[in-house]
Amino acid sequence: MSILFVSIGSGGQRILTEAYASYPSLRRGNFFVMVNTSASDHERTARRFEAANIPSYENVKPVVIGEGYGAGKDAELGLKMYEADRSKVVELVKEAHERHRFRLAFTVGSLGGGCASLAIAELSRDVAEALKVRVVPMVTLPFRREGRLIVENALRGLRRLSEYGFNPLVYDNELTLEFTRTVDEGVRLANHSFARLISTLIDVVECEDFAVPPIDIIDVTRIMIPQCGGFSTLFYDNVRDFTRTWREGLVKGFSLRSKVLTRSNAFLACKAKAFPQSLVEDIARFLRSRFNVAEMIPTVLERKDYVGYAVTTIIWGFSIDDIAPSLAPREEGAEQLRPRGLRLPLLHR
């Protein structure tokens, strides 16, 4: 089964570029479209692939909308550029769908900037309507200190996705400030986390026949509920460290802080050569308790060529309004920064 990935804007393109360069399993059979108002980002992608010794990437298609000089931080301008050139994107994904017969699509973007903030909702709807497949948006949120315009763009983008009937997976860059030293480190961590998540979802597709229990990737989309979701990805090279610290790792690495609206739904994937069944049960119980999970889809992927122990969990059912820190710029909303919802403190052994 092939999966379609469509990024929009510079941030989304960096996420897909890093995922494609870092995980060879993504390159086989899937299709990538990178939509951008900035032509220079396509050049950076080509340089990154060259550095990763990827000589050919026929399944990666760049699309320039507008004149190629970017949209700055003007979300309305970015939306107009997409609307003017949307036929380029729609025709390309339709043509690819004829060859690959996608069953699922992901749209990827960083909210806050001019290109993706409002246009990703339009893009997601266009892909869903043109291909008649389920679409899962993946988005990042900006650092709050970036100011009123960028943060308001991000909040408008989240609300627009919700209005269009999409429940995006969210990675909040602000949370990286707790355990990275620089902005660049934080952005790289966000990109790497999304890349690892995408890699796991591809593994689920490739291993669905021998996963325990067997799983269809479409089942994962069935449990998506409003308004948005978060995720956590862990990797340990030995079972001792994994057994000792997985609780803290899942909490510390969770991509979003917000309040669960009523009940949540969860997906859990555990990967290893041989994954201890008792640990799977422990992790599932922990997630059910912490996030008030109503329905969970757990699966274990075991193959002889897997290295280490990996866990990926996705939780849907979080509130947009209760995202913490609040989606208000620091200079005007410092009093709002105290989280009103689920704080997710670090757990101690």
Short mmCIF file of C-alpha atoms in Angstrom, two decimals:
data_model
loop_
_atom_site.label_atom_id
_atom_site.label_comp_id
_atom_site.label_asym_id
_atom_site.label_seq_id
_atom_site.Cartn_x
_atom_site.Cartn_y
_atom_site.Cartn_z
CA MET A 1 0.00 0.00 0.00
CA SER A 2 1.34 3.42 -0.97
CA ILE A 3 0.97 6.53 1.16
CA LEU A 4 0.90 10.09 -0.14
CA PHE A 5 2.76 12.82 1.74
CA VAL A 6 2.15 16.45 0.79
CA SER A 7 4.03 19.23 2.57
CA ILE A 8 3.24 22.91 2.29
CA GLY A 9 5.60 25.71 3.26
CA SER A 10 9.22 25.72 4.39
CA GLY A 11 8.70 24.00 7.74
CA GLY A 12 6.65 21.15 6.31
CA GLN A 13 9.17 20.67 3.52
CA ARG A 14 12.02 20.41 6.04
CA ILE A 15 10.12 17.72 7.94
CA LEU A 16 9.53 15.60 4.84
CA THR A 17 13.05 16.21 3.57
CA GLU A 18 14.57 15.01 6.83
CA ALA A 19 12.27 11.98 6.99
CA TYR A 20 13.09 10.99 3.42
CA ALA A 21 16.83 11.45 3.95
CA SER A 22 16.95 9.64 7.30
CA TYR A 23 14.69 6.61 6.78
CA PRO A 24 15.22 4.55 3.60
CA SER A 25 12.02 2.59 4.27
CA LEU A 26 10.00 5.72 3.48
CA ARG A 27 11.37 5.95 -0.04
CA ARG A 28 10.00 2.62 -1.23
CA GLY A 29 6.58 2.79 -2.84
CA ASN A 30 5.42 6.07 -1.34
CA PHE A 31 5.00 9.45 -3.01
CA PHE A 32 6.01 12.92 -1.83
CA VAL A 33 4.80 16.32 -3.03
CA MET A 34 6.45 19.47 -1.66
CA VAL A 35 4.38 22.61 -2.20
CA ASN A 36 6.07 25.92 -1.46
CA THR A 37 5.91 29.62 -2.23
CA SER A 38 9.73 29.70 -1.95
CA ALA A 39 11.69 28.10 -4.79
CA SER A 40 14.90 28.22 -2.76
CA ASP A 41 13.54 25.58 -0.36
CA HIS A 42 13.45 23.07 -3.21
CA GLU A 43 17.13 23.76 -3.81
CA ARG A 44 17.87 23.10 -0.13
CA THR A 45 16.03 19.79 -0.34
CA ALA A 46 18.16 18.76 -3.31
CA ARG A 47 21.34 19.62 -1.38
CA ARG A 48 20.16 17.62 1.63
CA PHE A 49 19.49 14.58 -0.53
CA GLU A 50 22.90 14.93 -2.14
CA ALA A 51 24.53 15.04 1.31
CA ALA A 52 22.60 11.88 2.24
CA ASN A 53 23.90 10.13 -0.91
CA ILE A 54 20.46 9.82 -2.47
CA PRO A 55 21.19 10.04 -6.21
CA SER A 56 17.63 9.57 -7.42
CA TYR A 57 14.31 10.61 -5.91
CA GLU A 58 11.77 10.28 -8.68
CA ASN A 59 8.95 9.95 -6.14
CA VAL A 60 9.59 13.47 -4.77
CA LYS A 61 7.89 16.25 -6.73
CA PRO A 62 8.44 19.96 -5.94
CA VAL A 63 5.66 22.42 -6.73
CA VAL A 64 6.16 26.20 -6.67
CA ILE A 65 3.07 28.31 -6.06
CA GLY A 66 3.10 32.04 -6.63
CA GLU A 67 6.23 33.60 -8.10
CA GLY A 68 8.64 31.60 -5.95
CA TYR A 69 9.76 34.36 -3.60
CA GLY A 70 7.81 33.26 -0.52
CA ALA A 71 4.84 34.67 1.36
CA GLY A 72 6.66 36.11 4.36
CA LYS A 73 4.44 35.88 7.42
CA ASP A 74 1.30 36.92 5.55
CA ALA A 75 -1.06 33.95 5.90
CA GLU A 76 -3.72 35.58 3.71
CA LEU A 77 -1.17 36.03 0.93
CA GLY A 78 -0.05 32.41 1.24
CA LEU A 79 -3.67 31.27 1.03
CA LYS A 80 -4.26 33.38 -2.10
CA MET A 81 -1.15 31.93 -3.72
CA TYR A 82 -2.32 28.41 -3.02
CA GLU A 83 -5.85 29.10 -4.26
CA ALA A 84 -4.48 30.60 -7.49
CA ASP A 85 -2.26 27.58 -8.20
CA ARG A 86 -4.20 24.78 -6.49
CA SER A 87 -4.82 23.08 -9.84
CA LYS A 88 -1.08 22.33 -10.07
CA VAL A 89 -1.26 20.36 -6.85
CA VAL A 90 -4.58 18.66 -7.48
CA GLU A 91 -3.62 17.47 -10.96
CA LEU A 92 -0.27 16.17 -9.72
CA VAL A 93 -1.73 14.14 -6.85
CA LYS A 94 -4.52 12.83 -9.08
CA GLU A 95 -1.98 11.64 -11.64
CA ALA A 96 0.10 10.00 -8.91
CA HIS A 97 -3.02 8.36 -7.46
CA GLU A 98 -3.74 6.71 -10.79
CA ARG A 99 -0.38 4.95 -10.57
CA HIS A 100 -0.09 4.28 -6.83
CA ARG A 101 -3.69 4.00 -5.59
CA PHE A 102 -3.06 5.68 -2.25
CA ARG A 103 -5.17 4.55 0.68
CA LEU A 104 -4.06 7.33 3.00
CA ALA A 105 -2.52 10.80 2.78
CA PHE A 106 -0.65 13.03 5.22
CA THR A 107 -0.36 16.78 4.81
CA VAL A 108 2.53 18.42 6.66
CA GLY A 109 3.13 22.06 7.57
CA SER A 110 4.46 24.45 10.20
CA LEU A 111 1.78 26.81 11.44
CA GLY A 112 2.71 30.44 11.94
CA GLY A 113 4.28 31.36 8.61
CA GLY A 114 2.67 32.75 5.50
CA CYS A 115 2.54 29.70 3.27
CA ALA A 116 1.10 26.90 5.39
CA SER A 117 -0.94 28.48 8.18
CA LEU A 118 -4.26 28.88 6.37
CA ALA A 119 -3.52 26.97 3.18
CA ILE A 120 -2.93 23.57 4.81
CA ALA A 121 -6.64 23.24 5.51
CA GLU A 122 -7.42 23.97 1.85
CA LEU A 123 -4.72 21.55 0.74
CA SER A 124 -6.00 18.80 3.04
CA ARG A 125 -9.56 19.22 1.78
CA ASP A 126 -8.44 19.30 -1.85
CA VAL A 127 -6.48 16.05 -1.46
CA ALA A 128 -9.35 14.35 0.38
CA GLU A 129 -11.92 15.37 -2.22
CA ALA A 130 -9.75 14.67 -5.26
CA LEU A 131 -8.54 11.23 -4.17
CA LYS A 132 -11.39 10.10 -1.90
CA VAL A 133 -8.92 9.03 0.78
CA ARG A 134 -8.51 9.88 4.44
CA VAL A 135 -6.15 12.76 5.14
CA VAL A 136 -4.24 13.34 8.38
CA PRO A 137 -2.66 16.80 8.79
CA MET A 138 0.61 16.99 10.76
CA VAL A 139 1.54 20.45 12.02
CA THR A 140 4.00 22.23 14.29
CA LEU A 141 3.27 25.22 16.51
CA PRO A 142 5.65 28.18 16.84
CA PHE A 143 7.66 29.35 19.83
CA ARG A 144 5.46 31.83 21.70
CA ARG A 145 8.16 34.50 21.71
CA GLU A 146 7.92 34.73 17.92
CA GLY A 147 5.23 37.34 18.43
CA ARG A 148 1.57 38.13 17.92
CA LEU A 149 1.35 37.71 14.14
CA ILE A 150 2.99 34.28 13.95
CA VAL A 151 1.18 32.87 16.98
CA GLU A 152 -2.18 34.19 15.77
CA ASN A 153 -1.49 32.67 12.34
CA ALA A 154 -0.93 29.32 14.04
CA LEU A 155 -4.12 29.50 16.09
CA ARG A 156 -6.12 30.50 13.01
CA GLY A 157 -4.59 27.57 11.17
CA LEU A 158 -5.58 25.10 13.89
CA ARG A 159 -9.12 26.44 14.02
CA ARG A 160 -9.44 26.33 10.24
CA LEU A 161 -8.37 22.68 10.15
CA SER A 162 -10.96 21.90 12.81
CA GLU A 163 -13.67 23.81 10.92
CA TYR A 164 -12.84 21.77 7.82
CA GLY A 165 -13.33 18.54 9.77
CA PHE A 166 -9.66 17.59 10.26
CA ASN A 167 -8.05 16.53 13.54
CA PRO A 168 -4.34 17.35 13.12
CA LEU A 169 -1.42 15.76 14.89
CA VAL A 170 0.41 18.58 16.64
CA TYR A 171 4.02 19.09 17.69
CA ASP A 172 4.47 22.19 19.84
CA ASN A 173 7.97 23.62 19.35
CA GLU A 174 7.60 25.57 22.61
CA LEU A 175 7.95 22.36 24.63
CA THR A 176 11.45 21.76 23.29
CA LEU A 177 12.70 24.73 25.33
CA GLU A 178 12.62 22.49 28.40
CA PHE A 179 15.34 20.17 27.16
CA THR A 180 17.22 21.82 24.28
CA ARG A 181 19.72 24.66 24.49
CA THR A 182 19.03 26.52 21.25
CA VAL A 183 16.16 27.24 18.87
CA ASP A 184 17.95 25.27 16.14
CA GLU A 185 18.18 22.23 18.41
CA GLY A 186 14.49 22.53 19.19
CA VAL A 187 13.46 22.71 15.54
CA ARG A 188 15.71 19.77 14.68
CA LEU A 189 14.15 17.77 17.51
CA ALA A 190 10.66 18.51 16.19
CA ASN A 191 11.67 17.50 12.66
CA HIS A 192 13.30 14.31 13.93
CA SER A 193 10.27 13.41 16.05
CA PHE A 194 7.93 13.76 13.08
CA ALA A 195 10.36 11.80 10.89
CA ARG A 196 10.42 8.94 13.41
CA LEU A 197 6.62 9.00 13.65
CA ILE A 198 6.29 8.83 9.88
CA SER A 199 8.82 5.98 9.77
CA THR A 200 6.81 4.01 12.32
CA LEU A 201 3.59 4.48 10.37
CA ILE A 202 5.34 3.18 7.26
CA ASP A 203 6.53 0.16 9.26
CA VAL A 204 2.93 -0.48 10.30
CA VAL A 205 1.94 -0.54 6.63
CA GLU A 206 4.80 -2.87 5.65
CA CYS A 207 4.35 -5.19 8.63
CA GLU A 208 0.57 -5.31 8.89
CA ASP A 209 0.43 -9.02 8.06
CA PHE A 210 2.66 -10.14 10.93
CA ALA A 211 1.91 -7.45 13.50
CA VAL A 212 0.37 -8.77 16.71
CA PRO A 213 -2.52 -8.24 16.57
CA PRO A 214 -2.72 -7.72 12.77
CA ILE A 215 -3.41 -4.10 11.91
CA ASP A 216 -4.56 -2.04 8.96
CA ILE A 217 -3.24 1.52 8.92
CA ILE A 218 -6.77 2.71 8.11
CA ASP A 219 -7.81 1.49 11.57
CA VAL A 220 -5.54 4.15 13.03
CA THR A 221 -7.46 6.89 11.22
CA ARG A 222 -10.77 5.46 12.43
CA ILE A 223 -9.99 6.45 16.03
CA MET A 224 -9.20 10.09 15.21
CA ILE A 225 -11.47 12.37 17.24
CA PRO A 226 -11.68 16.17 17.67
CA GLN A 227 -10.01 18.50 18.10
CA CYS A 228 -6.37 17.50 17.72
CA GLY A 229 -3.82 14.85 18.66
CA GLY A 230 -0.35 14.52 20.09
CA PHE A 231 2.29 11.83 19.95
CA SER A 232 5.45 10.50 21.53
CA THR A 233 8.26 8.42 20.06
CA LEU A 234 10.89 6.58 22.10
CA PHE A 235 13.94 4.54 21.18
CA TYR A 236 16.27 2.59 23.48
CA ASP A 237 19.15 0.37 22.45
CA ASN A 238 18.76 -1.93 25.47
CA VAL A 239 15.83 -3.30 27.44
CA ARG A 240 17.29 -2.34 30.83
CA ASP A 241 17.21 1.41 30.17
CA PHE A 242 13.87 1.06 28.45
CA THR A 243 12.28 -0.74 31.41
CA ARG A 244 13.62 1.83 33.84
CA THR A 245 12.75 5.08 32.05
CA TRP A 246 9.95 4.60 29.52
CA ARG A 247 7.33 6.40 31.65
CA GLU A 248 9.44 9.50 31.98
CA GLY A 249 10.38 9.31 28.31
CA LEU A 250 6.79 9.12 27.09
CA VAL A 251 5.77 12.12 29.17
CA LYS A 252 8.82 14.25 28.48
CA GLY A 253 8.69 13.56 24.76
CA PHE A 254 4.96 14.04 24.26
CA SER A 255 4.41 16.58 21.50
CA LEU A 256 1.54 18.53 23.02
CA ARG A 257 0.21 19.77 26.34
CA SER A 258 -3.51 20.27 26.50
CA LYS A 259 -6.69 19.10 28.16
CA VAL A 260 -8.48 15.96 27.01
CA LEU A 261 -11.96 17.14 26.00
CA THR A 262 -13.85 14.14 27.44
CA ARG A 263 -12.25 10.82 26.53
CA SER A 264 -9.32 10.15 24.22
CA ASN A 265 -8.45 7.45 21.69
CA ALA A 266 -4.97 5.97 21.40
CA PHE A 267 -2.69 4.07 19.04
CA LEU A 268 0.31 2.20 20.44
CA ALA A 269 3.06 0.55 18.39
CA CYS A 270 5.95 -1.35 20.01
CA LYS A 271 8.89 -2.47 17.84
CA ALA A 272 11.79 -4.82 18.57
CA LYS A 273 13.25 -8.17 17.60
CA ALA A 274 11.31 -9.54 20.56
CA PHE A 275 9.24 -7.12 22.62
CA PRO A 276 8.45 -8.13 26.24
CA GLN A 277 4.71 -8.68 26.47
CA SER A 278 4.58 -7.48 30.07
CA LEU A 279 5.97 -4.10 28.99
CA VAL A 280 3.31 -3.75 26.31
CA GLU A 281 0.65 -4.29 28.96
CA ASP A 282 2.31 -1.82 31.35
CA ILE A 283 2.52 0.89 28.68
CA ALA A 284 -1.10 0.36 27.63
CA ARG A 285 -2.32 0.62 31.23
CA PHE A 286 -0.27 3.77 31.77
CA LEU A 287 -1.72 5.47 28.68
CA ARG A 288 -5.30 4.48 29.53
CA SER A 289 -4.99 5.94 33.00
CA ARG A 290 -3.10 9.10 32.13
CA PHE A 291 -5.13 10.16 29.10
CA ASN A 292 -8.57 8.74 30.00
CA VAL A 293 -8.46 6.51 26.92
CA ALA A 294 -11.79 5.15 25.66
CA GLU A 295 -10.43 3.08 22.77
CA MET A 296 -6.90 1.89 22.10
CA ILE A 297 -5.34 0.12 19.13
CA PRO A 298 -2.16 -1.61 20.34
CA THR A 299 0.18 -3.56 18.10
CA VAL A 300 3.59 -5.20 18.37
CA LEU A 301 5.96 -5.29 15.38
CA GLU A 302 8.71 -7.90 15.65
CA ARG A 303 11.34 -8.62 13.00
CA LYS A 304 14.82 -10.07 13.17
CA ASP A 305 16.37 -6.99 11.55
CA TYR A 306 14.94 -4.53 14.11
CA VAL A 307 17.51 -2.89 16.37
CA GLY A 308 16.70 -1.76 19.90
CA TYR A 309 13.30 -1.06 21.41
CA ALA A 310 10.96 1.55 19.95
CA VAL A 311 7.60 2.81 21.15
CA THR A 312 5.26 5.18 19.33
CA THR A 313 1.96 6.36 20.73
CA ILE A 314 -0.62 8.73 19.26
CA ILE A 315 -3.40 10.21 21.38
CA TRP A 316 -6.40 12.01 19.87
CA GLY A 317 -9.02 14.05 21.69
CA PHE A 318 -7.21 17.17 22.93
CA SER A 319 -8.66 20.68 23.11
CA ILE A 320 -7.25 23.44 20.91
CA ASP A 321 -8.29 26.15 23.38
CA ASP A 322 -6.44 24.46 26.26
CA ILE A 323 -3.07 24.06 24.56
CA ALA A 324 -0.40 25.09 27.04
CA PRO A 325 1.49 27.35 27.05
CA SER A 326 -1.37 29.39 25.65
CA LEU A 327 -1.22 30.39 22.00
CA ALA A 328 -0.64 34.01 22.96
CA PRO A 329 2.65 35.88 22.47
CA ARG A 330 4.69 36.26 25.64
CA GLU A 331 4.91 40.02 25.65
CA GLU A 332 1.11 40.30 25.75
CA GLY A 333 -0.02 37.05 27.31
CA ALA A 334 2.43 36.19 30.08
CA GLU A 335 -0.40 35.80 32.55
CA GLN A 336 -1.92 33.13 30.29
CA LEU A 337 1.12 30.92 30.13
CA ARG A 338 0.15 28.82 33.12
CA PRO A 339 -1.38 25.63 31.64
CA ARG A 340 -5.09 25.25 32.26
CA GLY A 341 -5.31 21.64 31.18
CA LEU A 342 -3.28 18.49 31.42
CA ARG A 343 0.19 19.56 32.55
CA LEU A 344 2.02 16.28 31.95
CA PRO A 345 4.81 16.72 34.54
CA LEU A 346 7.90 14.59 34.43
CA LEU A 347 7.49 11.35 36.32
CA HIS A 348 10.18 10.18 38.71
CA ARG A 349 11.17 6.63 39.42
#
